[in-house]
């Protein structure tokens, strides 16, 4: 059973371009989470999705950022018109739906975005 | 809102010495608590988790953690550290949201192991 797969592992974008980060959850997992890790900081929650639904996007910047988890295919985190402050590691995690949500999340290797 | 505090940013221990990494949390209900480890340039690996039951939980790689409700703590321990344990360690608390588990992380503790 493959783990959480993220691609690309490294992404370089010029200011103003778009960045698309992909995440394939573990087989059978219906919950996907995106986190951002800025240099020298811990991970910050961005968004939580189930298939075709955004459940909680309280950590997502209001502008330029969007996320989706379609019925078929990977989850996508999209950042439009990137700025230098978007440079960070973006991690995806997935989990099963457990009783009262008490289930662990498995993390991917991350995508390291550099904006030049 | 939940929060996690890891008061030690950096810790250095000698190989073979014991280790304790501190974690304090704030959460309004019974928490789901986790410890993750991150090696440079890598993702996060789950070391152990507490959901309910026995307050002393065993994890992988010889780690254990004790949940103390009265102190709002979930400290990570290992009796004898190996050089390969050098990494960054994150404590996290989970909030139940729509059946899932949204995590709030501490800022991490960087562990250095001296040979």
JSON list of C-alpha atoms in Angstrom, two decimals:
[
{"chain": "A", "resi": 1, "resn": "UNK", "atom": "CA", "xyz": [0.00, 0.00, 0.00]},
{"chain": "A", "resi": 2, "resn": "UNK", "atom": "CA", "xyz": [1.67, 3.14, -1.19]},
{"chain": "A", "resi": 3, "resn": "UNK", "atom": "CA", "xyz": [1.81, 6.05, 1.18]},
{"chain": "A", "resi": 4, "resn": "UNK", "atom": "CA", "xyz": [0.64, 9.59, 0.56]},
{"chain": "A", "resi": 5, "resn": "UNK", "atom": "CA", "xyz": [2.16, 10.73, -2.72]},
{"chain": "A", "resi": 6, "resn": "UNK", "atom": "CA", "xyz": [2.92, 14.35, -3.41]},
{"chain": "A", "resi": 7, "resn": "UNK", "atom": "CA", "xyz": [4.31, 15.83, -6.57]},
{"chain": "A", "resi": 8, "resn": "UNK", "atom": "CA", "xyz": [6.35, 17.56, -7.52]},
{"chain": "A", "resi": 9, "resn": "UNK", "atom": "CA", "xyz": [8.83, 17.30, -4.65]},
{"chain": "A", "resi": 10, "resn": "UNK", "atom": "CA", "xyz": [10.40, 20.60, -5.62]},
{"chain": "A", "resi": 11, "resn": "UNK", "atom": "CA", "xyz": [8.81, 23.44, -7.56]},
{"chain": "A", "resi": 12, "resn": "UNK", "atom": "CA", "xyz": [10.34, 26.73, -8.62]},
{"chain": "A", "resi": 13, "resn": "UNK", "atom": "CA", "xyz": [8.10, 29.52, -9.82]},
{"chain": "A", "resi": 14, "resn": "UNK", "atom": "CA", "xyz": [8.69, 33.13, -10.77]},
{"chain": "A", "resi": 15, "resn": "UNK", "atom": "CA", "xyz": [6.66, 35.81, -9.04]},
{"chain": "A", "resi": 16, "resn": "UNK", "atom": "CA", "xyz": [3.24, 36.09, -10.63]},
{"chain": "A", "resi": 17, "resn": "UNK", "atom": "CA", "xyz": [3.10, 32.52, -11.94]},
{"chain": "A", "resi": 18, "resn": "UNK", "atom": "CA", "xyz": [0.76, 29.80, -10.77]},
{"chain": "A", "resi": 19, "resn": "UNK", "atom": "CA", "xyz": [1.77, 26.83, -8.64]},
{"chain": "A", "resi": 20, "resn": "UNK", "atom": "CA", "xyz": [-0.13, 23.53, -8.65]},
{"chain": "A", "resi": 21, "resn": "UNK", "atom": "CA", "xyz": [0.64, 20.99, -5.97]},
{"chain": "A", "resi": 22, "resn": "UNK", "atom": "CA", "xyz": [-0.78, 17.49, -6.17]},
{"chain": "A", "resi": 23, "resn": "UNK", "atom": "CA", "xyz": [-1.56, 14.97, -3.48]},
{"chain": "A", "resi": 24, "resn": "UNK", "atom": "CA", "xyz": [-2.76, 11.38, -3.86]},
{"chain": "A", "resi": 25, "resn": "UNK", "atom": "CA", "xyz": [-3.98, 10.06, -0.51]},
{"chain": "A", "resi": 26, "resn": "UNK", "atom": "CA", "xyz": [-3.37, 6.57, 0.77]},
{"chain": "A", "resi": 27, "resn": "UNK", "atom": "CA", "xyz": [-5.65, 3.97, -0.75]},
{"chain": "A", "resi": 28, "resn": "UNK", "atom": "CA", "xyz": [-9.02, 3.98, 0.99]},
{"chain": "A", "resi": 29, "resn": "UNK", "atom": "CA", "xyz": [-8.50, 7.33, 2.70]},
{"chain": "A", "resi": 30, "resn": "UNK", "atom": "CA", "xyz": [-11.32, 9.78, 2.19]},
{"chain": "A", "resi": 31, "resn": "UNK", "atom": "CA", "xyz": [-9.92, 12.76, 4.11]},
{"chain": "A", "resi": 32, "resn": "UNK", "atom": "CA", "xyz": [-7.17, 15.06, 2.86]},
{"chain": "A", "resi": 33, "resn": "UNK", "atom": "CA", "xyz": [-5.46, 17.88, 4.74]},
{"chain": "A", "resi": 34, "resn": "UNK", "atom": "CA", "xyz": [-3.00, 20.48, 3.51]},
{"chain": "A", "resi": 35, "resn": "UNK", "atom": "CA", "xyz": [-0.43, 22.11, 5.80]},
{"chain": "A", "resi": 36, "resn": "UNK", "atom": "CA", "xyz": [2.21, 24.75, 5.19]},
{"chain": "A", "resi": 37, "resn": "UNK", "atom": "CA", "xyz": [5.58, 24.86, 6.88]},
{"chain": "A", "resi": 38, "resn": "UNK", "atom": "CA", "xyz": [7.45, 28.12, 6.70]},
{"chain": "A", "resi": 39, "resn": "UNK", "atom": "CA", "xyz": [11.20, 28.14, 7.42]},
{"chain": "A", "resi": 40, "resn": "UNK", "atom": "CA", "xyz": [11.96, 27.68, 11.13]},
{"chain": "A", "resi": 41, "resn": "UNK", "atom": "CA", "xyz": [8.29, 27.19, 11.95]},
{"chain": "A", "resi": 42, "resn": "UNK", "atom": "CA", "xyz": [5.93, 24.33, 12.66]},
{"chain": "A", "resi": 43, "resn": "UNK", "atom": "CA", "xyz": [3.21, 23.17, 10.34]},
{"chain": "A", "resi": 44, "resn": "UNK", "atom": "CA", "xyz": [0.11, 25.31, 10.00]},
{"chain": "A", "resi": 45, "resn": "UNK", "atom": "CA", "xyz": [-3.22, 23.87, 8.95]},
{"chain": "A", "resi": 46, "resn": "UNK", "atom": "CA", "xyz": [-4.59, 25.25, 5.70]},
{"chain": "A", "resi": 47, "resn": "UNK", "atom": "CA", "xyz": [-7.55, 23.21, 4.50]},
{"chain": "A", "resi": 48, "resn": "UNK", "atom": "CA", "xyz": [-9.39, 19.94, 5.06]},
{"chain": "A", "resi": 49, "resn": "UNK", "atom": "CA", "xyz": [-11.27, 18.23, 2.26]},
{"chain": "A", "resi": 50, "resn": "UNK", "atom": "CA", "xyz": [-13.32, 15.15, 1.61]},
{"chain": "A", "resi": 51, "resn": "UNK", "atom": "CA", "xyz": [-14.19, 13.98, -1.88]},
{"chain": "A", "resi": 52, "resn": "UNK", "atom": "CA", "xyz": [-15.77, 16.92, -3.76]},
{"chain": "A", "resi": 53, "resn": "UNK", "atom": "CA", "xyz": [-16.22, 18.91, -0.53]},
{"chain": "A", "resi": 54, "resn": "UNK", "atom": "CA", "xyz": [-14.23, 21.48, 1.38]},
{"chain": "A", "resi": 55, "resn": "UNK", "atom": "CA", "xyz": [-14.92, 20.82, 5.06]},
{"chain": "A", "resi": 56, "resn": "UNK", "atom": "CA", "xyz": [-12.71, 23.41, 6.73]},
{"chain": "A", "resi": 57, "resn": "UNK", "atom": "CA", "xyz": [-10.66, 26.09, 5.01]},
{"chain": "A", "resi": 58, "resn": "UNK", "atom": "CA", "xyz": [-10.10, 28.27, 8.05]},
{"chain": "A", "resi": 59, "resn": "UNK", "atom": "CA", "xyz": [-6.33, 28.26, 7.58]},
{"chain": "A", "resi": 60, "resn": "UNK", "atom": "CA", "xyz": [-6.31, 29.15, 3.93]},
{"chain": "A", "resi": 61, "resn": "UNK", "atom": "CA", "xyz": [-5.39, 32.70, 2.83]},
{"chain": "A", "resi": 62, "resn": "UNK", "atom": "CA", "xyz": [-8.47, 34.40, 1.45]},
{"chain": "A", "resi": 63, "resn": "UNK", "atom": "CA", "xyz": [-6.88, 35.35, -1.84]},
{"chain": "A", "resi": 64, "resn": "UNK", "atom": "CA", "xyz": [-4.88, 33.45, -4.45]},
{"chain": "A", "resi": 65, "resn": "UNK", "atom": "CA", "xyz": [-5.15, 30.05, -2.72]},
{"chain": "A", "resi": 66, "resn": "UNK", "atom": "CA", "xyz": [-7.65, 27.33, -3.57]},
{"chain": "A", "resi": 67, "resn": "UNK", "atom": "CA", "xyz": [-7.94, 23.60, -3.04]},
{"chain": "A", "resi": 68, "resn": "UNK", "atom": "CA", "xyz": [-10.00, 20.80, -4.48]},
{"chain": "A", "resi": 69, "resn": "UNK", "atom": "CA", "xyz": [-10.39, 17.07, -4.08]},
{"chain": "A", "resi": 70, "resn": "UNK", "atom": "CA", "xyz": [-12.36, 15.80, -7.07]},
{"chain": "A", "resi": 71, "resn": "UNK", "atom": "CA", "xyz": [-14.28, 12.57, -7.28]},
{"chain": "A", "resi": 72, "resn": "UNK", "atom": "CA", "xyz": [-11.52, 11.14, -9.44]},
{"chain": "A", "resi": 73, "resn": "UNK", "atom": "CA", "xyz": [-7.85, 12.05, -9.23]},
{"chain": "A", "resi": 74, "resn": "UNK", "atom": "CA", "xyz": [-5.59, 13.72, -6.71]},
{"chain": "A", "resi": 75, "resn": "UNK", "atom": "CA", "xyz": [-6.22, 16.67, -4.46]},
{"chain": "A", "resi": 76, "resn": "UNK", "atom": "CA", "xyz": [-4.83, 19.91, -5.87]},
{"chain": "A", "resi": 77, "resn": "UNK", "atom": "CA", "xyz": [-3.60, 22.95, -3.96]},
{"chain": "A", "resi": 78, "resn": "UNK", "atom": "CA", "xyz": [-3.43, 25.89, -6.32]},
{"chain": "A", "resi": 79, "resn": "UNK", "atom": "CA", "xyz": [-1.64, 29.15, -5.67]},
{"chain": "A", "resi": 80, "resn": "UNK", "atom": "CA", "xyz": [-2.20, 31.90, -8.18]},
{"chain": "A", "resi": 81, "resn": "UNK", "atom": "CA", "xyz": [0.16, 34.84, -8.77]},
{"chain": "A", "resi": 82, "resn": "UNK", "atom": "CA", "xyz": [2.76, 33.53, -6.35]},
{"chain": "A", "resi": 83, "resn": "UNK", "atom": "CA", "xyz": [4.82, 35.91, -4.23]},
{"chain": "A", "resi": 84, "resn": "UNK", "atom": "CA", "xyz": [8.10, 35.34, -2.40]},
{"chain": "A", "resi": 85, "resn": "UNK", "atom": "CA", "xyz": [6.24, 34.88, 0.89]},
{"chain": "A", "resi": 86, "resn": "UNK", "atom": "CA", "xyz": [4.60, 31.75, -0.54]},
{"chain": "A", "resi": 87, "resn": "UNK", "atom": "CA", "xyz": [7.97, 29.98, -0.49]},
{"chain": "A", "resi": 88, "resn": "UNK", "atom": "CA", "xyz": [7.51, 27.11, 1.95]},
{"chain": "A", "resi": 89, "resn": "UNK", "atom": "CA", "xyz": [7.09, 23.37, 2.25]},
{"chain": "A", "resi": 90, "resn": "UNK", "atom": "CA", "xyz": [3.53, 22.23, 1.63]},
{"chain": "A", "resi": 91, "resn": "UNK", "atom": "CA", "xyz": [2.52, 18.94, 3.15]},
{"chain": "A", "resi": 92, "resn": "UNK", "atom": "CA", "xyz": [-0.49, 16.82, 2.42]},
{"chain": "A", "resi": 93, "resn": "UNK", "atom": "CA", "xyz": [-1.88, 14.27, 4.85]},
{"chain": "A", "resi": 94, "resn": "UNK", "atom": "CA", "xyz": [-4.68, 11.75, 4.59]},
{"chain": "A", "resi": 95, "resn": "UNK", "atom": "CA", "xyz": [-6.73, 9.76, 7.05]},
{"chain": "A", "resi": 96, "resn": "UNK", "atom": "CA", "xyz": [-9.54, 7.28, 7.28]},
{"chain": "A", "resi": 97, "resn": "UNK", "atom": "CA", "xyz": [-12.81, 8.37, 8.75]},
{"chain": "A", "resi": 98, "resn": "UNK", "atom": "CA", "xyz": [-12.65, 7.01, 12.28]},
{"chain": "A", "resi": 99, "resn": "UNK", "atom": "CA", "xyz": [-15.07, 7.09, 15.18]},
{"chain": "A", "resi": 100, "resn": "UNK", "atom": "CA", "xyz": [-15.37, 10.69, 16.36]},
{"chain": "A", "resi": 101, "resn": "UNK", "atom": "CA", "xyz": [-12.46, 11.51, 14.13]},
{"chain": "A", "resi": 102, "resn": "UNK", "atom": "CA", "xyz": [-9.93, 9.77, 16.32]},
{"chain": "A", "resi": 103, "resn": "UNK", "atom": "CA", "xyz": [-7.75, 8.50, 13.55]},
{"chain": "A", "resi": 104, "resn": "UNK", "atom": "CA", "xyz": [-4.18, 9.26, 12.66]},
{"chain": "A", "resi": 105, "resn": "UNK", "atom": "CA", "xyz": [-3.07, 11.24, 9.65]},
{"chain": "A", "resi": 106, "resn": "UNK", "atom": "CA", "xyz": [-0.31, 10.01, 7.34]},
{"chain": "A", "resi": 107, "resn": "UNK", "atom": "CA", "xyz": [1.88, 12.63, 5.74]},
{"chain": "A", "resi": 108, "resn": "UNK", "atom": "CA", "xyz": [3.45, 12.86, 2.33]},
{"chain": "A", "resi": 109, "resn": "UNK", "atom": "CA", "xyz": [7.04, 13.93, 1.67]},
{"chain": "A", "resi": 110, "resn": "UNK", "atom": "CA", "xyz": [5.97, 17.46, 0.90]},
{"chain": "A", "resi": 111, "resn": "UNK", "atom": "CA", "xyz": [6.41, 19.87, -1.99]},
{"chain": "A", "resi": 112, "resn": "UNK", "atom": "CA", "xyz": [9.01, 22.54, -1.50]},
{"chain": "A", "resi": 113, "resn": "UNK", "atom": "CA", "xyz": [7.97, 25.66, -3.34]},
{"chain": "A", "resi": 114, "resn": "UNK", "atom": "CA", "xyz": [10.52, 28.33, -4.10]},
{"chain": "A", "resi": 115, "resn": "UNK", "atom": "CA", "xyz": [9.39, 31.61, -5.58]},
{"chain": "A", "resi": 116, "resn": "UNK", "atom": "CA", "xyz": [12.12, 33.57, -7.34]},
{"chain": "B", "resi": 1, "resn": "UNK", "atom": "CA", "xyz": [-9.08, 27.23, 19.91]},
{"chain": "B", "resi": 2, "resn": "UNK", "atom": "CA", "xyz": [-6.46, 24.60, 20.57]},
{"chain": "B", "resi": 3, "resn": "UNK", "atom": "CA", "xyz": [-2.75, 25.34, 20.88]},
{"chain": "B", "resi": 4, "resn": "UNK", "atom": "CA", "xyz": [0.48, 23.46, 21.51]},
{"chain": "B", "resi": 5, "resn": "UNK", "atom": "CA", "xyz": [3.62, 24.72, 23.21]},
{"chain": "B", "resi": 6, "resn": "UNK", "atom": "CA", "xyz": [7.00, 23.07, 22.87]},
{"chain": "B", "resi": 7, "resn": "UNK", "atom": "CA", "xyz": [9.18, 25.18, 25.17]},
{"chain": "B", "resi": 8, "resn": "UNK", "atom": "CA", "xyz": [12.53, 23.78, 24.03]},
{"chain": "B", "resi": 9, "resn": "UNK", "atom": "CA", "xyz": [13.59, 24.89, 20.57]},
{"chain": "B", "resi": 10, "resn": "UNK", "atom": "CA", "xyz": [16.88, 22.99, 20.62]},
{"chain": "B", "resi": 11, "resn": "UNK", "atom": "CA", "xyz": [18.05, 20.10, 22.78]},
{"chain": "B", "resi": 12, "resn": "UNK", "atom": "CA", "xyz": [21.42, 18.37, 22.70]},
{"chain": "B", "resi": 13, "resn": "UNK", "atom": "CA", "xyz": [22.00, 15.01, 24.36]},
{"chain": "B", "resi": 14, "resn": "UNK", "atom": "CA", "xyz": [24.81, 12.48, 24.30]},
{"chain": "B", "resi": 15, "resn": "UNK", "atom": "CA", "xyz": [24.23, 9.17, 22.62]},
{"chain": "B", "resi": 16, "resn": "UNK", "atom": "CA", "xyz": [23.00, 6.65, 25.18]},
{"chain": "B", "resi": 17, "resn": "UNK", "atom": "CA", "xyz": [21.58, 9.33, 27.47]},
{"chain": "B", "resi": 18, "resn": "UNK", "atom": "CA", "xyz": [17.89, 9.58, 28.28]},
{"chain": "B", "resi": 19, "resn": "UNK", "atom": "CA", "xyz": [15.66, 12.10, 26.56]},
{"chain": "B", "resi": 20, "resn": "UNK", "atom": "CA", "xyz": [12.53, 14.00, 27.47]},
{"chain": "B", "resi": 21, "resn": "UNK", "atom": "CA", "xyz": [10.88, 16.47, 25.09]},
{"chain": "B", "resi": 22, "resn": "UNK", "atom": "CA", "xyz": [8.20, 18.68, 26.60]},
{"chain": "B", "resi": 23, "resn": "UNK", "atom": "CA", "xyz": [4.78, 19.40, 25.17]},
{"chain": "B", "resi": 24, "resn": "UNK", "atom": "CA", "xyz": [1.92, 21.36, 26.70]},
{"chain": "B", "resi": 25, "resn": "UNK", "atom": "CA", "xyz": [-1.44, 21.72, 25.03]},
{"chain": "B", "resi": 26, "resn": "UNK", "atom": "CA", "xyz": [-4.58, 23.75, 25.36]},
{"chain": "B", "resi": 27, "resn": "UNK", "atom": "CA", "xyz": [-7.84, 22.19, 24.27]},
{"chain": "B", "resi": 28, "resn": "UNK", "atom": "CA", "xyz": [-11.38, 22.40, 25.60]},
{"chain": "B", "resi": 29, "resn": "UNK", "atom": "CA", "xyz": [-12.23, 18.73, 25.51]},
{"chain": "B", "resi": 30, "resn": "UNK", "atom": "CA", "xyz": [-10.45, 15.40, 25.68]},
{"chain": "B", "resi": 31, "resn": "UNK", "atom": "CA", "xyz": [-7.57, 15.83, 23.26]},
{"chain": "B", "resi": 32, "resn": "UNK", "atom": "CA", "xyz": [-6.20, 13.57, 20.61]},
{"chain": "B", "resi": 33, "resn": "UNK", "atom": "CA", "xyz": [-2.41, 13.93, 20.96]},
{"chain": "B", "resi": 34, "resn": "UNK", "atom": "CA", "xyz": [0.39, 13.00, 18.61]},
{"chain": "B", "resi": 35, "resn": "UNK", "atom": "CA", "xyz": [4.15, 13.10, 18.31]},
{"chain": "B", "resi": 36, "resn": "UNK", "atom": "CA", "xyz": [5.72, 13.25, 14.85]},
{"chain": "B", "resi": 37, "resn": "UNK", "atom": "CA", "xyz": [9.37, 13.22, 13.79]},
{"chain": "B", "resi": 38, "resn": "UNK", "atom": "CA", "xyz": [10.77, 14.98, 10.74]},
{"chain": "B", "resi": 39, "resn": "UNK", "atom": "CA", "xyz": [14.20, 14.36, 9.26]},
{"chain": "B", "resi": 40, "resn": "UNK", "atom": "CA", "xyz": [15.72, 17.11, 7.08]},
{"chain": "B", "resi": 41, "resn": "UNK", "atom": "CA", "xyz": [13.94, 17.44, 3.75]},
{"chain": "B", "resi": 42, "resn": "UNK", "atom": "CA", "xyz": [11.47, 14.72, 4.63]},
{"chain": "B", "resi": 43, "resn": "UNK", "atom": "CA", "xyz": [7.84, 14.42, 5.59]},
{"chain": "B", "resi": 44, "resn": "UNK", "atom": "CA", "xyz": [6.48, 13.67, 9.03]},
{"chain": "B", "resi": 45, "resn": "UNK", "atom": "CA", "xyz": [6.48, 10.21, 10.54]},
{"chain": "B", "resi": 46, "resn": "UNK", "atom": "CA", "xyz": [4.10, 9.35, 13.34]},
{"chain": "B", "resi": 47, "resn": "UNK", "atom": "CA", "xyz": [5.90, 8.19, 16.49]},
{"chain": "B", "resi": 48, "resn": "UNK", "atom": "CA", "xyz": [2.89, 7.63, 18.73]},
{"chain": "B", "resi": 49, "resn": "UNK", "atom": "CA", "xyz": [-0.61, 8.80, 19.48]},
{"chain": "B", "resi": 50, "resn": "UNK", "atom": "CA", "xyz": [-3.00, 9.10, 22.41]},
{"chain": "B", "resi": 51, "resn": "UNK", "atom": "CA", "xyz": [-6.74, 8.86, 21.90]},
{"chain": "B", "resi": 52, "resn": "UNK", "atom": "CA", "xyz": [-8.01, 7.39, 25.17]},
{"chain": "B", "resi": 53, "resn": "UNK", "atom": "CA", "xyz": [-7.31, 4.70, 27.74]},
{"chain": "B", "resi": 54, "resn": "UNK", "atom": "CA", "xyz": [-3.87, 4.05, 29.20]},
{"chain": "B", "resi": 55, "resn": "UNK", "atom": "CA", "xyz": [-2.11, 7.38, 29.68]},
{"chain": "B", "resi": 56, "resn": "UNK", "atom": "CA", "xyz": [1.33, 5.90, 28.96]},
{"chain": "B", "resi": 57, "resn": "UNK", "atom": "CA", "xyz": [1.59, 5.14, 25.27]},
{"chain": "B", "resi": 58, "resn": "UNK", "atom": "CA", "xyz": [4.32, 3.27, 23.48]},
{"chain": "B", "resi": 59, "resn": "UNK", "atom": "CA", "xyz": [5.47, 4.20, 20.03]},
{"chain": "B", "resi": 60, "resn": "UNK", "atom": "CA", "xyz": [7.96, 3.21, 17.41]},
{"chain": "B", "resi": 61, "resn": "UNK", "atom": "CA", "xyz": [11.75, 3.39, 17.76]},
{"chain": "B", "resi": 62, "resn": "UNK", "atom": "CA", "xyz": [11.59, 2.94, 21.53]},
{"chain": "B", "resi": 63, "resn": "UNK", "atom": "CA", "xyz": [9.72, 6.17, 22.25]},
{"chain": "B", "resi": 64, "resn": "UNK", "atom": "CA", "xyz": [6.95, 6.59, 24.79]},
{"chain": "B", "resi": 65, "resn": "UNK", "atom": "CA", "xyz": [4.82, 9.48, 25.97]},
{"chain": "B", "resi": 66, "resn": "UNK", "atom": "CA", "xyz": [2.67, 10.11, 29.01]},
{"chain": "B", "resi": 67, "resn": "UNK", "atom": "CA", "xyz": [-0.59, 12.03, 28.96]},
{"chain": "B", "resi": 68, "resn": "UNK", "atom": "CA", "xyz": [-1.10, 14.06, 32.12]},
{"chain": "B", "resi": 69, "resn": "UNK", "atom": "CA", "xyz": [-4.45, 15.80, 32.09]},
{"chain": "B", "resi": 70, "resn": "UNK", "atom": "CA", "xyz": [-3.78, 17.76, 35.30]},
{"chain": "B", "resi": 71, "resn": "UNK", "atom": "CA", "xyz": [-0.68, 19.32, 33.75]},
{"chain": "B", "resi": 72, "resn": "UNK", "atom": "CA", "xyz": [-2.01, 19.51, 30.17]},
{"chain": "B", "resi": 73, "resn": "UNK", "atom": "CA", "xyz": [1.16, 17.78, 29.09]},
{"chain": "B", "resi": 74, "resn": "UNK", "atom": "CA", "xyz": [2.17, 15.01, 26.72]},
{"chain": "B", "resi": 75, "resn": "UNK", "atom": "CA", "xyz": [5.94, 14.67, 27.10]},
{"chain": "B", "resi": 76, "resn": "UNK", "atom": "CA", "xyz": [7.95, 12.37, 24.87]},
{"chain": "B", "resi": 77, "resn": "UNK", "atom": "CA", "xyz": [10.62, 10.15, 26.40]},
{"chain": "B", "resi": 78, "resn": "UNK", "atom": "CA", "xyz": [13.26, 7.70, 25.35]},
{"chain": "B", "resi": 79, "resn": "UNK", "atom": "CA", "xyz": [15.54, 5.89, 27.83]},
{"chain": "B", "resi": 80, "resn": "UNK", "atom": "CA", "xyz": [18.59, 5.72, 25.57]},
{"chain": "B", "resi": 81, "resn": "UNK", "atom": "CA", "xyz": [19.05, 7.96, 22.55]},
{"chain": "B", "resi": 82, "resn": "UNK", "atom": "CA", "xyz": [20.70, 6.76, 19.34]},
{"chain": "B", "resi": 83, "resn": "UNK", "atom": "CA", "xyz": [22.57, 9.01, 16.91]},
{"chain": "B", "resi": 84, "resn": "UNK", "atom": "CA", "xyz": [19.89, 8.30, 14.30]},
{"chain": "B", "resi": 85, "resn": "UNK", "atom": "CA", "xyz": [17.30, 9.99, 16.53]},
{"chain": "B", "resi": 86, "resn": "UNK", "atom": "CA", "xyz": [18.69, 13.41, 15.58]},
{"chain": "B", "resi": 87, "resn": "UNK", "atom": "CA", "xyz": [15.76, 15.15, 13.89]},
{"chain": "B", "resi": 88, "resn": "UNK", "atom": "CA", "xyz": [12.98, 17.63, 14.58]},
{"chain": "B", "resi": 89, "resn": "UNK", "atom": "CA", "xyz": [10.11, 16.52, 16.77]},
{"chain": "B", "resi": 90, "resn": "UNK", "atom": "CA", "xyz": [6.63, 17.94, 16.64]},
{"chain": "B", "resi": 91, "resn": "UNK", "atom": "CA", "xyz": [3.84, 17.57, 19.15]},
{"chain": "B", "resi": 92, "resn": "UNK", "atom": "CA", "xyz": [0.29, 18.03, 17.83]},
{"chain": "B", "resi": 93, "resn": "UNK", "atom": "CA", "xyz": [-3.26, 18.12, 19.15]},
{"chain": "B", "resi": 94, "resn": "UNK", "atom": "CA", "xyz": [-6.17, 16.99, 17.01]},
{"chain": "B", "resi": 95, "resn": "UNK", "atom": "CA", "xyz": [-9.54, 18.72, 16.76]},
{"chain": "B", "resi": 96, "resn": "UNK", "atom": "CA", "xyz": [-12.44, 16.66, 15.56]},
{"chain": "B", "resi": 97, "resn": "UNK", "atom": "CA", "xyz": [-13.94, 18.31, 12.51]},
{"chain": "B", "resi": 98, "resn": "UNK", "atom": "CA", "xyz": [-16.61, 16.66, 10.44]},
{"chain": "B", "resi": 99, "resn": "UNK", "atom": "CA", "xyz": [-15.32, 13.18, 11.17]},
{"chain": "B", "resi": 100, "resn": "UNK", "atom": "CA", "xyz": [-11.71, 14.01, 10.42]},
{"chain": "B", "resi": 101, "resn": "UNK", "atom": "CA", "xyz": [-8.86, 15.15, 12.57]},
{"chain": "B", "resi": 102, "resn": "UNK", "atom": "CA", "xyz": [-7.37, 18.61, 12.02]},
{"chain": "B", "resi": 103, "resn": "UNK", "atom": "CA", "xyz": [-4.00, 19.00, 13.70]},
{"chain": "B", "resi": 104, "resn": "UNK", "atom": "CA", "xyz": [-2.48, 21.96, 15.49]},
{"chain": "B", "resi": 105, "resn": "UNK", "atom": "CA", "xyz": [1.29, 21.63, 15.77]},
{"chain": "B", "resi": 106, "resn": "UNK", "atom": "CA", "xyz": [3.84, 23.03, 18.14]},
{"chain": "B", "resi": 107, "resn": "UNK", "atom": "CA", "xyz": [6.84, 24.87, 16.72]},
{"chain": "B", "resi": 108, "resn": "UNK", "atom": "CA", "xyz": [9.02, 21.81, 17.11]},
{"chain": "B", "resi": 109, "resn": "UNK", "atom": "CA", "xyz": [12.12, 20.77, 19.07]},
{"chain": "B", "resi": 110, "resn": "UNK", "atom": "CA", "xyz": [15.34, 20.21, 17.17]},
{"chain": "B", "resi": 111, "resn": "UNK", "atom": "CA", "xyz": [17.25, 17.29, 18.70]},
{"chain": "B", "resi": 112, "resn": "UNK", "atom": "CA", "xyz": [21.01, 17.03, 18.28]},
{"chain": "B", "resi": 113, "resn": "UNK", "atom": "CA", "xyz": [22.80, 13.88, 19.42]},
{"chain": "B", "resi": 114, "resn": "UNK", "atom": "CA", "xyz": [26.45, 14.06, 20.36]},
{"chain": "B", "resi": 115, "resn": "UNK", "atom": "CA", "xyz": [28.54, 10.95, 19.81]}
]
